[in-house]
């Protein structure tokens, strides 16, 4: 299959030549296919954010290259600028980027930069607002007076409104309450279903990763330590723990049960599959 | 990018220069500058250069870091050099054309001026490179303490200064982040006419101010909830103490200044 994003031996060094020199990512080669939903996990400081900022040309690699739709994004200035609209990046704590007087104008900032027509812009803003659950009654409010969760949605809508073919979100649920987290995760899966976009999601929640992602990439000390289906990755529990990472709660429970001699099948990492496996053992039908 | 600004930056370390009391270092910088301006002839410049190099070596600050910090000042240094080269009279004429007269005295003055500025910058950079901003303001506050008698608000001034220093890196980092976030939405900070560029700064400045005010608010609340009420009767967790090495360093500084003065008197 043709890949939508491909990186080759990507290496990035911060503050080169100073006492603070730091190799953030080293020799990262990866291919992302169209329509995939990839969860990227890794300990804080493992280089996830640095890697993501290369994919839309915000950071230039010290060596290596990035191809989007087979084209080198650093080949020319125009290519680097165009890729911003193809690959949409939602930063960590994106609510700090809100600046317009009204929610509507803030969401339309990206489409305005794309030089779209008025009607096209309006359509996109409304679509993005609908997908993120930002009600139209908020359109004329100042983004600064919204609640934390609402601000986050507006900021995400601001990137979705550019209708990027690849949507990257850097820890979009950080600092939200459980309901807010679930809401944002739902927005992301909705966006993907409606537009058929490719999604890369940086997250610390193994449960979210297990639930929605078809592929997991694990970063460790600036390199890719694991890359595979949730099954493959979560079966290597010991290694994950050594990297300071967790496994989903259901996987941990299944593991503890196995250790006590309960004959559970392998590859349990969502609450649903755990429930089914336990019910199977109990003889089939759910009690209620 | 913005990260490359190193003026006033602190590079942690554990050399003897790093461990000197900030008061000692502040006094020594003043003494050093006094000695620099007293030095008049080649020999005394040589002594100063030797001392400067020795301090740089002991502090383990790389020469590259030092020269990188000087980059923004290159223009001033060159300007001073050229000015001295053409506008000094005396000595034998080496070169004479139209309004340009270069004399041996001019060459000497130009070289000395440039060397002096370079050493001046190195000395003050070494102070900030090896002293944390907190230690620096604490030292300054203690040194200026006597001025409180004539009602100069020394404590408040040093508090303001230490907070400003503390938040400069934070603000730089934040600027970087917001710029990236807006670039990701297609903002363009580099091209366009002057007016367009000024307008393009809006998406950067508004969030920056909002967050600066938010931070100031949070800081004020944090300070109040820890019962901060000015410098009156406030004690310190980290007491500054002069150690043996501090007295030794101060003594060496005084000796250097004395030596340079004597050399000046004898025209060396
Ligand atoms: N702007 C920067 N300047 C210098 N070092 C940085 C910068 N951004 C990140 N780093 C360093 O690079 C490493 C990787 O950081 P990052 O990509 O943010 O990791 P993650 O997103 O996985 O937490 C960390 O050690 C971090 O300290
Ligand atoms: Mg990060």
Coordinates of C-alpha atoms and ligand atoms in Angstrom, one line a residue:
Chain A
X1 CA 0.0 0.0 0.0
X2 CA 1.1 3.6 -0.8
X3 CA 2.0 5.4 2.4
X4 CA 0.7 8.9 3.2
X5 CA 3.6 9.8 5.4
X6 CA 7.0 8.3 5.3
X7 CA 10.1 9.3 7.3
X8 CA 13.6 8.2 6.6
X9 CA 16.3 8.1 9.3
X10 CA 14.9 11.2 11.0
X11 CA 17.3 12.7 13.6
X12 CA 16.8 15.9 15.5
X13 CA 19.3 17.6 17.9
X14 CA 18.2 20.5 20.0
X15 CA 20.7 23.3 20.9
X16 CA 23.5 21.8 18.9
X17 CA 26.9 22.9 20.0
X18 CA 25.9 24.2 23.4
X19 CA 26.2 22.6 26.9
X20 CA 22.5 21.9 26.5
X21 CA 22.8 19.8 23.4
X22 CA 20.2 17.0 23.3
X23 CA 19.4 14.4 20.7
X24 CA 15.6 14.3 20.9
X25 CA 15.0 11.7 18.2
X26 CA 17.4 9.5 16.5
X27 CA 17.2 7.6 13.2
X28 CA 13.4 7.3 13.1
X29 CA 12.0 5.6 10.0
X30 CA 8.3 4.9 9.8
X31 CA 5.5 4.6 7.3
X32 CA 1.9 5.7 7.9
X33 CA -0.8 4.4 5.6
X34 CA -3.9 6.2 4.5
X35 CA -6.9 5.8 6.8
X36 CA -4.9 4.4 9.7
X37 CA -5.5 5.5 13.3
X38 CA -2.1 5.2 15.0
X39 CA -1.6 5.8 18.7
X40 CA 1.8 7.0 19.6
X41 CA 2.8 6.3 23.2
X42 CA 6.0 6.8 25.2
X43 CA 7.4 8.2 28.4
X44 CA 7.6 12.0 28.8
X45 CA 10.7 13.2 27.0
X46 CA 10.9 10.2 24.6
X47 CA 10.6 12.5 21.6
X48 CA 7.0 12.1 20.6
X49 CA 6.3 15.8 20.2
X50 CA 9.6 16.5 18.4
X51 CA 8.8 13.7 15.9
X52 CA 5.3 15.0 15.3
X53 CA 6.5 18.5 14.5
X54 CA 8.6 17.2 11.7
X55 CA 5.6 15.7 10.0
X56 CA 4.2 19.1 9.0
X57 CA 7.5 20.8 8.5
X58 CA 7.6 22.9 11.7
X59 CA 10.9 21.4 12.7
X60 CA 13.7 20.7 10.3
X61 CA 15.5 17.4 10.8
X62 CA 19.3 17.5 11.3
X63 CA 19.4 14.5 9.0
X64 CA 16.9 12.4 7.3
X65 CA 13.8 13.3 5.3
X66 CA 10.0 13.4 5.5
X67 CA 7.7 12.4 2.6
X68 CA 4.1 13.3 2.4
X69 CA 2.2 11.7 -0.5
X70 CA 5.6 10.7 -1.8
X71 CA 7.0 14.3 -1.9
X72 CA 9.9 15.6 0.1
X73 CA 8.3 18.3 2.3
X74 CA 11.6 20.2 2.7
X75 CA 12.3 20.2 -1.0
X76 CA 11.1 23.8 -1.4
X77 CA 9.6 26.6 0.6
X78 CA 6.3 26.1 -1.1
X79 CA 6.2 22.4 -0.3
X80 CA 6.9 23.1 3.4
X81 CA 4.1 25.6 3.5
X82 CA 1.6 23.5 1.6
X83 CA 2.2 20.6 3.9
X84 CA 0.8 22.6 6.9
X85 CA -2.7 22.3 5.3
X86 CA -2.3 18.6 4.4
X87 CA -1.1 17.6 7.8
X88 CA -2.9 19.3 10.6
X89 CA -1.2 19.4 14.0
X90 CA -3.0 20.0 17.2
X91 CA -0.4 21.0 19.8
X92 CA -0.4 20.0 23.5
X93 CA -2.7 22.5 25.4
X94 CA -3.9 24.0 22.2
X95 CA -6.2 26.4 24.0
X96 CA -3.2 28.7 24.6
X97 CA -3.2 29.5 20.9
X98 CA -6.7 31.0 20.8
X99 CA -6.5 34.7 20.0
X100 CA -9.4 36.0 18.0
X101 CA -12.3 38.1 19.4
X102 CA -14.9 35.4 18.7
X103 CA -15.0 31.6 18.6
X104 CA -16.1 31.7 15.0
X105 CA -13.2 33.9 13.8
X106 CA -10.7 31.7 15.7
X107 CA -11.9 28.5 14.1
X108 CA -11.8 30.2 10.7
X109 CA -8.2 31.4 11.1
X110 CA -6.7 28.3 9.3
X111 CA -9.2 28.4 6.4
X112 CA -8.5 32.1 6.0
X113 CA -4.8 31.4 5.7
X114 CA -5.7 28.8 3.1
X115 CA -7.3 31.7 1.1
X116 CA -10.6 29.8 0.8
X117 CA -13.8 31.6 -0.4
X118 CA -16.1 33.0 2.2
X119 CA -18.8 30.4 1.7
X120 CA -16.3 27.5 1.7
X121 CA -14.9 28.9 5.0
X122 CA -18.3 29.1 6.6
X123 CA -19.1 25.6 5.6
X124 CA -15.8 24.3 7.1
X125 CA -16.2 26.2 10.3
X126 CA -19.7 24.9 10.9
X127 CA -18.6 21.3 10.1
X128 CA -15.6 21.5 12.4
X129 CA -17.8 23.0 15.2
X130 CA -20.3 20.3 14.8
X131 CA -17.7 17.5 14.8
X132 CA -16.2 18.9 18.1
X133 CA -19.5 19.6 19.7
X134 CA -19.0 23.4 19.8
X135 CA -22.6 24.8 19.7
X136 CA -23.4 27.6 17.3
X137 CA -24.6 29.7 20.2
X138 CA -20.9 30.0 21.2
X139 CA -19.8 31.4 17.9
X140 CA -20.0 35.1 18.9
X141 CA -18.6 34.6 22.4
X142 CA -14.9 35.4 23.1
X143 CA -12.9 32.2 23.3
X144 CA -11.3 33.4 26.5
X145 CA -14.5 33.2 28.5
X146 CA -15.2 29.6 27.7
X147 CA -14.5 26.7 30.1
X148 CA -11.3 24.7 29.8
X149 CA -13.0 21.8 28.0
X150 CA -14.8 24.1 25.6
X151 CA -11.6 26.0 24.8
X152 CA -9.9 22.7 24.0
X153 CA -12.7 21.8 21.5
X154 CA -12.6 25.2 19.8
X155 CA -8.8 24.8 19.4
X156 CA -9.2 21.3 17.9
X157 CA -11.9 22.6 15.6
X158 CA -9.5 25.3 14.4
X159 CA -7.3 22.6 13.0
X160 CA -10.1 20.3 11.8
X161 CA -11.5 23.2 9.8
X162 CA -8.5 23.0 7.5
X163 CA -9.7 19.5 6.7
X164 CA -6.2 18.0 6.8
X165 CA -5.8 14.6 5.3
X166 CA -3.7 13.6 8.2
X167 CA -4.7 14.9 11.6
X168 CA -2.1 14.7 14.4
X169 CA -3.1 15.4 18.0
X170 CA -0.4 15.8 20.7
X171 CA -1.9 14.6 24.0
X172 CA -5.3 16.2 23.3
X173 CA -6.9 14.9 26.5
X174 CA -4.1 16.1 28.9
X175 CA -5.6 18.0 31.8
X176 CA -9.3 17.3 31.1
X177 CA -11.8 15.6 33.4
X178 CA -12.9 12.0 32.5
X179 CA -16.0 13.3 30.7
X180 CA -13.9 15.8 28.7
X181 CA -11.4 13.1 27.7
X182 CA -14.1 10.8 26.5
X183 CA -15.7 13.6 24.6
X184 CA -12.4 14.6 22.8
X185 CA -11.7 10.9 21.9
X186 CA -15.2 10.6 20.5
X187 CA -14.7 13.8 18.4
X188 CA -11.5 12.3 17.0
X189 CA -13.1 9.0 15.9
X190 CA -16.1 10.9 14.5
X191 CA -13.8 13.1 12.4
X192 CA -12.0 10.1 11.1
X193 CA -15.2 8.3 10.2
X194 CA -16.7 11.3 8.4
X195 CA -13.7 12.4 6.5
X196 CA -11.7 9.1 6.1
X197 CA -8.6 11.0 7.3
X198 CA -5.5 9.4 8.7
X199 CA -5.1 10.1 12.4
X200 CA -2.0 10.1 14.7
X201 CA -2.8 10.4 18.3
X202 CA -0.2 10.9 21.0
X203 CA -1.6 9.7 24.3
X204 CA -0.7 8.6 27.8
X205 CA -3.8 6.6 28.2
X206 CA -3.2 2.9 27.3
X207 CA -6.9 2.3 27.5
X208 CA -7.7 4.9 24.9
X209 CA -4.9 3.5 22.7
X210 CA -6.2 0.0 23.1
X211 CA -9.8 1.0 22.4
X212 CA -9.5 3.1 19.2
X213 CA -6.2 2.5 17.6
X214 CA -5.4 -0.1 15.0
X215 CA -1.7 0.4 15.3
X216 CA 0.6 1.4 18.2
X217 CA 4.0 3.0 17.9
X218 CA 6.1 3.1 21.1
X219 CA 8.8 5.7 21.5
X220 CA 11.7 5.2 23.9
X221 CA 14.6 7.5 24.3
X222 CA 14.2 9.1 20.9
X223 CA 13.8 5.9 18.8
X224 CA 10.9 3.6 18.0
X225 CA 11.0 0.7 20.4
X226 CA 7.8 -1.1 19.2
X227 CA 5.5 -0.8 16.3
X228 CA 2.5 -3.1 15.7
X229 CA -1.1 -4.0 16.5
X230 CA -2.3 -3.4 20.0
X231 CA -2.1 -7.3 20.4
X232 CA 1.5 -7.4 19.5
X233 CA 2.5 -4.4 21.6
X234 CA 0.5 -5.2 24.8
X235 CA 1.7 -8.8 24.8
X236 CA 5.2 -7.4 25.6
X237 CA 4.1 -6.1 29.0
X238 CA 7.4 -6.6 30.7
X239 CA 9.3 -4.4 28.2
X240 CA 6.6 -1.8 28.4
X241 CA 6.9 -1.6 32.2
X242 CA 10.7 -1.4 31.9
X243 CA 10.2 1.7 29.7
X244 CA 8.1 3.2 32.4
X245 CA 4.8 2.6 30.6
X246 CA 1.6 0.8 31.6
X247 CA -0.6 -1.7 29.9
X248 CA -4.4 -1.2 29.7
X249 CA -6.2 -2.0 33.0
X250 CA -8.0 -4.9 31.4
X251 CA -4.7 -6.4 30.3
X252 CA -3.3 -6.1 33.8
X253 CA -6.4 -7.7 35.3
X254 CA -6.3 -10.6 32.7
X255 CA -2.6 -11.0 33.5
X256 CA -3.2 -11.2 37.3
X257 CA -6.0 -13.8 36.7
X258 CA -3.7 -15.9 34.5
X259 CA -1.0 -15.8 37.2
X260 CA -3.6 -17.3 39.6
X261 CA -4.3 -20.1 37.1
X262 CA -7.4 -18.8 35.3
X263 CA -7.2 -20.1 31.8
X264 CA -7.8 -16.8 29.9
X265 CA -6.9 -16.5 26.2
X266 CA -4.1 -14.2 25.1
X267 CA -4.7 -10.7 23.7
X268 CA -7.1 -9.2 26.1
X269 CA -6.7 -5.5 26.4
X270 CA -10.1 -3.9 26.4
X271 CA -12.8 -4.1 29.0
X272 CA -15.1 -5.7 26.4
X273 CA -12.8 -8.5 25.4
X274 CA -12.0 -9.2 29.1
X275 CA -15.7 -9.4 29.9
X276 CA -16.4 -11.8 27.1
X277 CA -13.5 -14.0 28.0
X278 CA -14.6 -14.2 31.6
X279 CA -18.2 -14.9 30.6
X280 CA -17.0 -17.7 28.3
X281 CA -15.2 -19.3 31.2
X282 CA -18.3 -19.0 33.3
X283 CA -20.3 -20.9 30.7
X284 CA -21.6 -18.5 28.3
X285 CA -24.5 -16.2 29.0
X286 CA -24.3 -13.0 30.9
X287 CA -26.2 -13.1 34.2
X288 CA -28.1 -9.9 33.4
Chain B
X1 CA 16.3 30.5 16.8
X2 CA 15.1 32.4 19.9
X3 CA 16.8 29.7 21.9
X4 CA 20.2 30.9 20.8
X5 CA 20.0 34.0 22.9
X6 CA 22.6 33.4 25.6
X7 CA 23.1 36.9 27.1
X8 CA 22.3 36.6 30.8
X9 CA 22.0 32.8 30.6
X10 CA 23.3 30.6 33.3
X11 CA 25.3 27.4 32.6
X12 CA 25.2 25.3 35.7
X13 CA 28.5 23.8 36.8
X14 CA 30.6 23.0 39.9
X15 CA 33.9 24.7 39.3
X16 CA 35.4 27.0 42.0
X17 CA 34.1 30.0 40.0
X18 CA 30.6 28.6 40.1
X19 CA 30.9 28.1 43.9
X20 CA 32.2 31.6 44.8
X21 CA 29.7 33.7 46.7
X22 CA 27.7 35.9 44.3
X23 CA 28.8 39.0 46.3
X24 CA 32.4 38.1 45.8
X25 CA 31.8 37.8 42.1
X26 CA 30.0 41.0 41.8
X27 CA 32.7 42.9 43.6
X28 CA 35.4 41.2 41.5
X29 CA 33.6 42.2 38.3
X30 CA 33.7 45.8 39.4
X31 CA 37.4 45.5 40.4
X32 CA 38.1 43.7 37.1
X33 CA 36.5 46.6 35.1
X34 CA 38.4 49.2 37.1
X35 CA 41.6 47.3 36.3
X36 CA 40.7 47.1 32.7
X37 CA 40.2 50.9 32.4
X38 CA 43.4 51.5 34.3
X39 CA 45.6 49.4 32.1
X40 CA 47.4 51.6 29.6
X41 CA 50.2 49.8 27.9
X42 CA 50.9 46.5 26.2
X43 CA 52.3 44.8 29.3
X44 CA 49.4 45.6 31.6
X45 CA 47.0 44.5 28.8
X46 CA 49.0 41.3 28.6
X47 CA 48.5 40.7 32.3
X48 CA 44.8 41.3 32.1
X49 CA 44.5 39.0 29.1
X50 CA 46.3 36.3 31.0
X51 CA 44.0 36.7 34.0
X52 CA 40.9 36.6 31.8
X53 CA 42.0 33.5 30.0
X54 CA 42.9 31.8 33.2
X55 CA 39.4 32.5 34.6
X56 CA 37.7 31.3 31.5
X57 CA 39.8 28.1 31.6
X58 CA 39.0 27.5 35.3
X59 CA 35.2 28.1 34.8
X60 CA 35.1 25.5 32.0
X61 CA 32.9 27.8 29.9
X62 CA 33.8 26.9 26.3
X63 CA 35.2 29.6 24.2
X64 CA 32.6 28.8 21.6
X65 CA 29.8 29.7 24.1
X66 CA 31.5 32.9 24.9
X67 CA 32.0 34.0 21.3
X68 CA 28.4 33.0 20.4
X69 CA 27.2 35.3 23.1
X70 CA 29.3 38.1 21.6
X71 CA 27.8 37.8 18.2
X72 CA 25.1 40.5 18.7
X73 CA 27.8 42.9 19.7
X74 CA 30.1 42.4 16.8
X75 CA 29.0 45.6 15.1
X76 CA 29.7 47.8 18.2
X77 CA 33.2 46.2 18.5
X78 CA 34.1 46.8 14.9
X79 CA 32.7 50.3 15.0
X80 CA 34.8 51.2 18.0
X81 CA 37.9 49.7 16.4
X82 CA 37.5 51.6 13.1
X83 CA 36.7 54.8 14.9
X84 CA 39.9 54.6 16.9
X85 CA 41.9 53.5 13.9
X86 CA 41.1 56.7 11.9
X87 CA 40.6 59.3 14.6
X88 CA 43.8 58.9 16.7
X89 CA 46.6 61.3 16.0
X90 CA 50.3 60.9 17.1
X91 CA 53.0 58.5 16.1
X92 CA 54.3 58.0 12.6
X93 CA 51.9 58.1 9.7
X94 CA 51.4 54.7 8.0
X95 CA 48.8 55.6 5.5
X96 CA 47.3 58.9 4.3
X97 CA 44.6 59.3 1.7
X98 CA 41.8 61.8 1.5
X99 CA 40.3 62.0 5.0
X100 CA 41.9 58.8 6.2
X101 CA 45.0 59.1 8.3
X102 CA 46.3 55.9 9.9
X103 CA 49.1 56.3 12.4
X104 CA 51.0 53.8 14.5
X105 CA 49.3 55.3 17.5
X106 CA 45.9 54.8 15.8
X107 CA 46.6 51.1 15.2
X108 CA 47.7 50.7 18.8
X109 CA 44.6 52.4 20.2
X110 CA 42.3 50.4 17.9
X111 CA 43.8 47.1 18.9
X112 CA 43.7 48.0 22.6
X113 CA 40.1 49.3 22.4
X114 CA 38.9 46.1 20.8
X115 CA 40.8 43.9 23.2
X116 CA 39.4 45.9 26.1
X117 CA 35.8 45.6 24.9
X118 CA 36.3 41.9 24.4
X119 CA 37.6 41.4 27.9
X120 CA 34.9 43.6 29.3
X121 CA 32.2 41.5 27.7
X122 CA 34.0 38.2 28.7
X123 CA 34.2 39.3 32.3
X124 CA 30.5 40.3 32.6
X125 CA 29.4 37.2 30.6
X126 CA 31.4 35.0 32.9
X127 CA 29.5 36.4 35.9
X128 CA 26.1 35.6 34.5
X129 CA 27.2 32.3 32.9
X130 CA 28.5 31.0 36.3
X131 CA 26.0 32.5 38.7
X132 CA 22.3 31.6 38.8
X133 CA 20.0 34.6 38.5
X134 CA 18.6 33.9 42.0
X135 CA 22.1 34.0 43.5
X136 CA 22.9 37.1 41.5
X137 CA 19.9 39.1 42.7
X138 CA 20.4 37.9 46.3
X139 CA 24.0 39.0 46.2
X140 CA 23.1 42.3 44.7
X141 CA 20.4 42.9 47.4
X142 CA 22.8 42.2 50.2
X143 CA 25.5 44.4 48.7
X144 CA 23.1 47.3 48.3
X145 CA 21.5 46.8 51.7
X146 CA 23.0 49.9 53.2
X147 CA 21.0 52.0 50.7
X148 CA 17.8 51.0 52.5
X149 CA 18.8 53.5 55.2
X150 CA 18.1 56.3 52.7
X151 CA 14.8 54.6 51.7
X152 CA 15.8 53.1 48.4
X153 CA 13.4 50.1 48.0
X154 CA 16.2 47.6 47.5
X155 CA 14.2 44.5 48.4
X156 CA 11.4 45.3 46.0
X157 CA 13.8 46.1 43.2
X158 CA 15.7 42.9 43.6
X159 CA 12.4 40.9 43.8
X160 CA 11.2 42.5 40.6
X161 CA 14.6 41.8 39.0
X162 CA 14.7 38.1 40.1
X163 CA 11.2 37.5 38.8
X164 CA 11.9 39.1 35.5
X165 CA 15.0 37.0 35.1
X166 CA 13.1 33.9 36.2
X167 CA 10.5 34.4 33.5
X168 CA 12.6 35.4 30.5
X169 CA 13.3 31.7 29.6
X170 CA 9.7 30.8 30.2
X171 CA 8.5 33.6 27.9
X172 CA 10.9 32.7 25.2
X173 CA 9.8 29.1 25.3
X174 CA 6.2 30.1 25.3
X175 CA 6.8 32.4 22.3
X176 CA 8.3 29.5 20.4
X177 CA 5.4 27.3 21.2
X178 CA 2.7 29.7 20.2
X179 CA 4.5 30.6 17.0
X180 CA 4.7 26.9 16.1
X181 CA 1.0 26.4 16.9
X182 CA -0.1 29.3 14.7
X183 CA 2.3 28.2 11.9
X184 CA 0.6 24.8 12.1
X185 CA -2.6 26.7 11.2
X186 CA -0.9 28.4 8.3
X187 CA 0.2 31.7 9.9
X188 CA 3.1 33.3 8.1
X189 CA 5.5 35.4 10.2
X190 CA 8.3 35.8 7.6
X191 CA 6.9 37.2 4.4
X192 CA 4.8 40.2 3.4
X193 CA 5.0 43.9 3.7
X194 CA 5.6 45.7 6.9
X195 CA 2.0 46.3 7.7
X196 CA 1.1 42.7 6.9
X197 CA 3.9 41.5 9.1
X198 CA 2.7 43.6 12.0
X199 CA -0.8 42.2 11.6
X200 CA 0.6 38.7 11.4
X201 CA 2.0 39.2 14.9
X202 CA -1.4 39.5 16.4
X203 CA -2.0 35.7 16.7
X204 CA 1.3 35.6 18.6
X205 CA 1.0 38.6 20.8
X206 CA -2.5 38.1 22.1
X207 CA -2.0 34.6 23.5
X208 CA 1.4 35.7 24.8
X209 CA -0.1 38.6 26.8
X210 CA -3.0 36.5 28.0
X211 CA -0.6 33.9 29.3
X212 CA 1.8 36.5 30.8
X213 CA -1.1 38.0 32.8
X214 CA -2.4 34.6 33.8
X215 CA 1.1 33.7 35.1
X216 CA 1.4 37.0 37.0
X217 CA -1.9 36.4 38.6
X218 CA -1.0 32.9 39.6
X219 CA 2.3 34.0 40.9
X220 CA 0.7 36.7 43.0
X221 CA -1.8 34.3 44.5
X222 CA 1.0 31.8 45.2
X223 CA 3.1 34.4 47.0
X224 CA 0.1 35.7 49.0
X225 CA -0.9 32.2 50.1
X226 CA 2.6 31.8 51.4
X227 CA 2.2 35.0 53.4
X228 CA 4.6 37.2 51.4
X229 CA 4.4 40.7 52.7
X230 CA 7.6 42.4 51.5
X231 CA 11.1 42.2 52.8
X232 CA 10.5 43.3 56.4
X233 CA 11.6 40.6 58.8
X234 CA 12.0 38.0 56.0
X235 CA 14.5 35.3 56.6
X236 CA 16.3 33.2 53.9
X237 CA 16.5 29.5 53.4
X238 CA 19.8 29.8 51.6
X239 CA 22.1 31.9 53.7
X240 CA 25.0 33.4 51.7
X241 CA 28.2 32.8 53.5
X242 CA 31.7 34.0 52.6
X243 CA 34.1 31.1 52.6
X244 CA 37.9 31.1 52.7
X245 CA 38.0 30.9 48.9
X246 CA 35.9 34.1 48.7
X247 CA 38.4 36.1 50.8
X248 CA 41.3 34.6 48.8
X249 CA 39.6 35.6 45.6
X250 CA 38.9 39.2 46.8
X251 CA 42.5 39.5 47.9
X252 CA 43.7 38.4 44.5
X253 CA 41.4 40.9 42.9
X254 CA 42.7 43.7 45.0
X255 CA 46.3 42.6 44.3
X256 CA 45.6 42.6 40.5
X257 CA 44.1 46.1 40.7
X258 CA 47.1 47.3 42.7
X259 CA 49.5 45.8 40.2
X260 CA 47.8 47.4 37.3
X261 CA 47.8 50.8 39.0
X262 CA 51.5 50.5 39.7
X263 CA 52.2 49.5 36.1
X264 CA 50.1 52.5 35.0
X265 CA 52.2 54.9 37.1
X266 CA 55.4 53.5 35.7
X267 CA 53.9 53.6 32.1
X268 CA 54.1 49.9 31.4
Ligands
LIG1 N1 12.6 23.3 22.3 C1 13.5 22.4 22.9 N2 14.7 22.8 23.2 C2 15.6 21.9 23.8 N3 15.3 20.7 24.1 C3 14.0 20.2 23.8 C4 13.0 21.1 23.2 N4 11.9 20.4 23.1 C5 12.1 19.2 23.6 N5 13.4 19.1 24.1 C6 14.0 17.9 24.6 O1 13.9 16.8 23.7 C7 13.5 15.6 24.3 C8 12.2 15.1 23.7 O2 11.2 16.0 24.0 P1 9.7 15.8 23.4 O3 9.8 15.6 22.0 O4 8.9 17.0 23.9 O5 9.2 14.5 24.2 P2 7.7 14.0 24.5 O6 6.8 14.8 23.7 O7 7.8 12.5 24.2 O8 7.5 14.2 26.0 C9 13.3 15.9 25.8 O9 14.5 15.5 26.5 C10 13.2 17.4 25.9 O10 13.8 17.9 27.0
LIG2 MG1 5.2 16.0 24.3

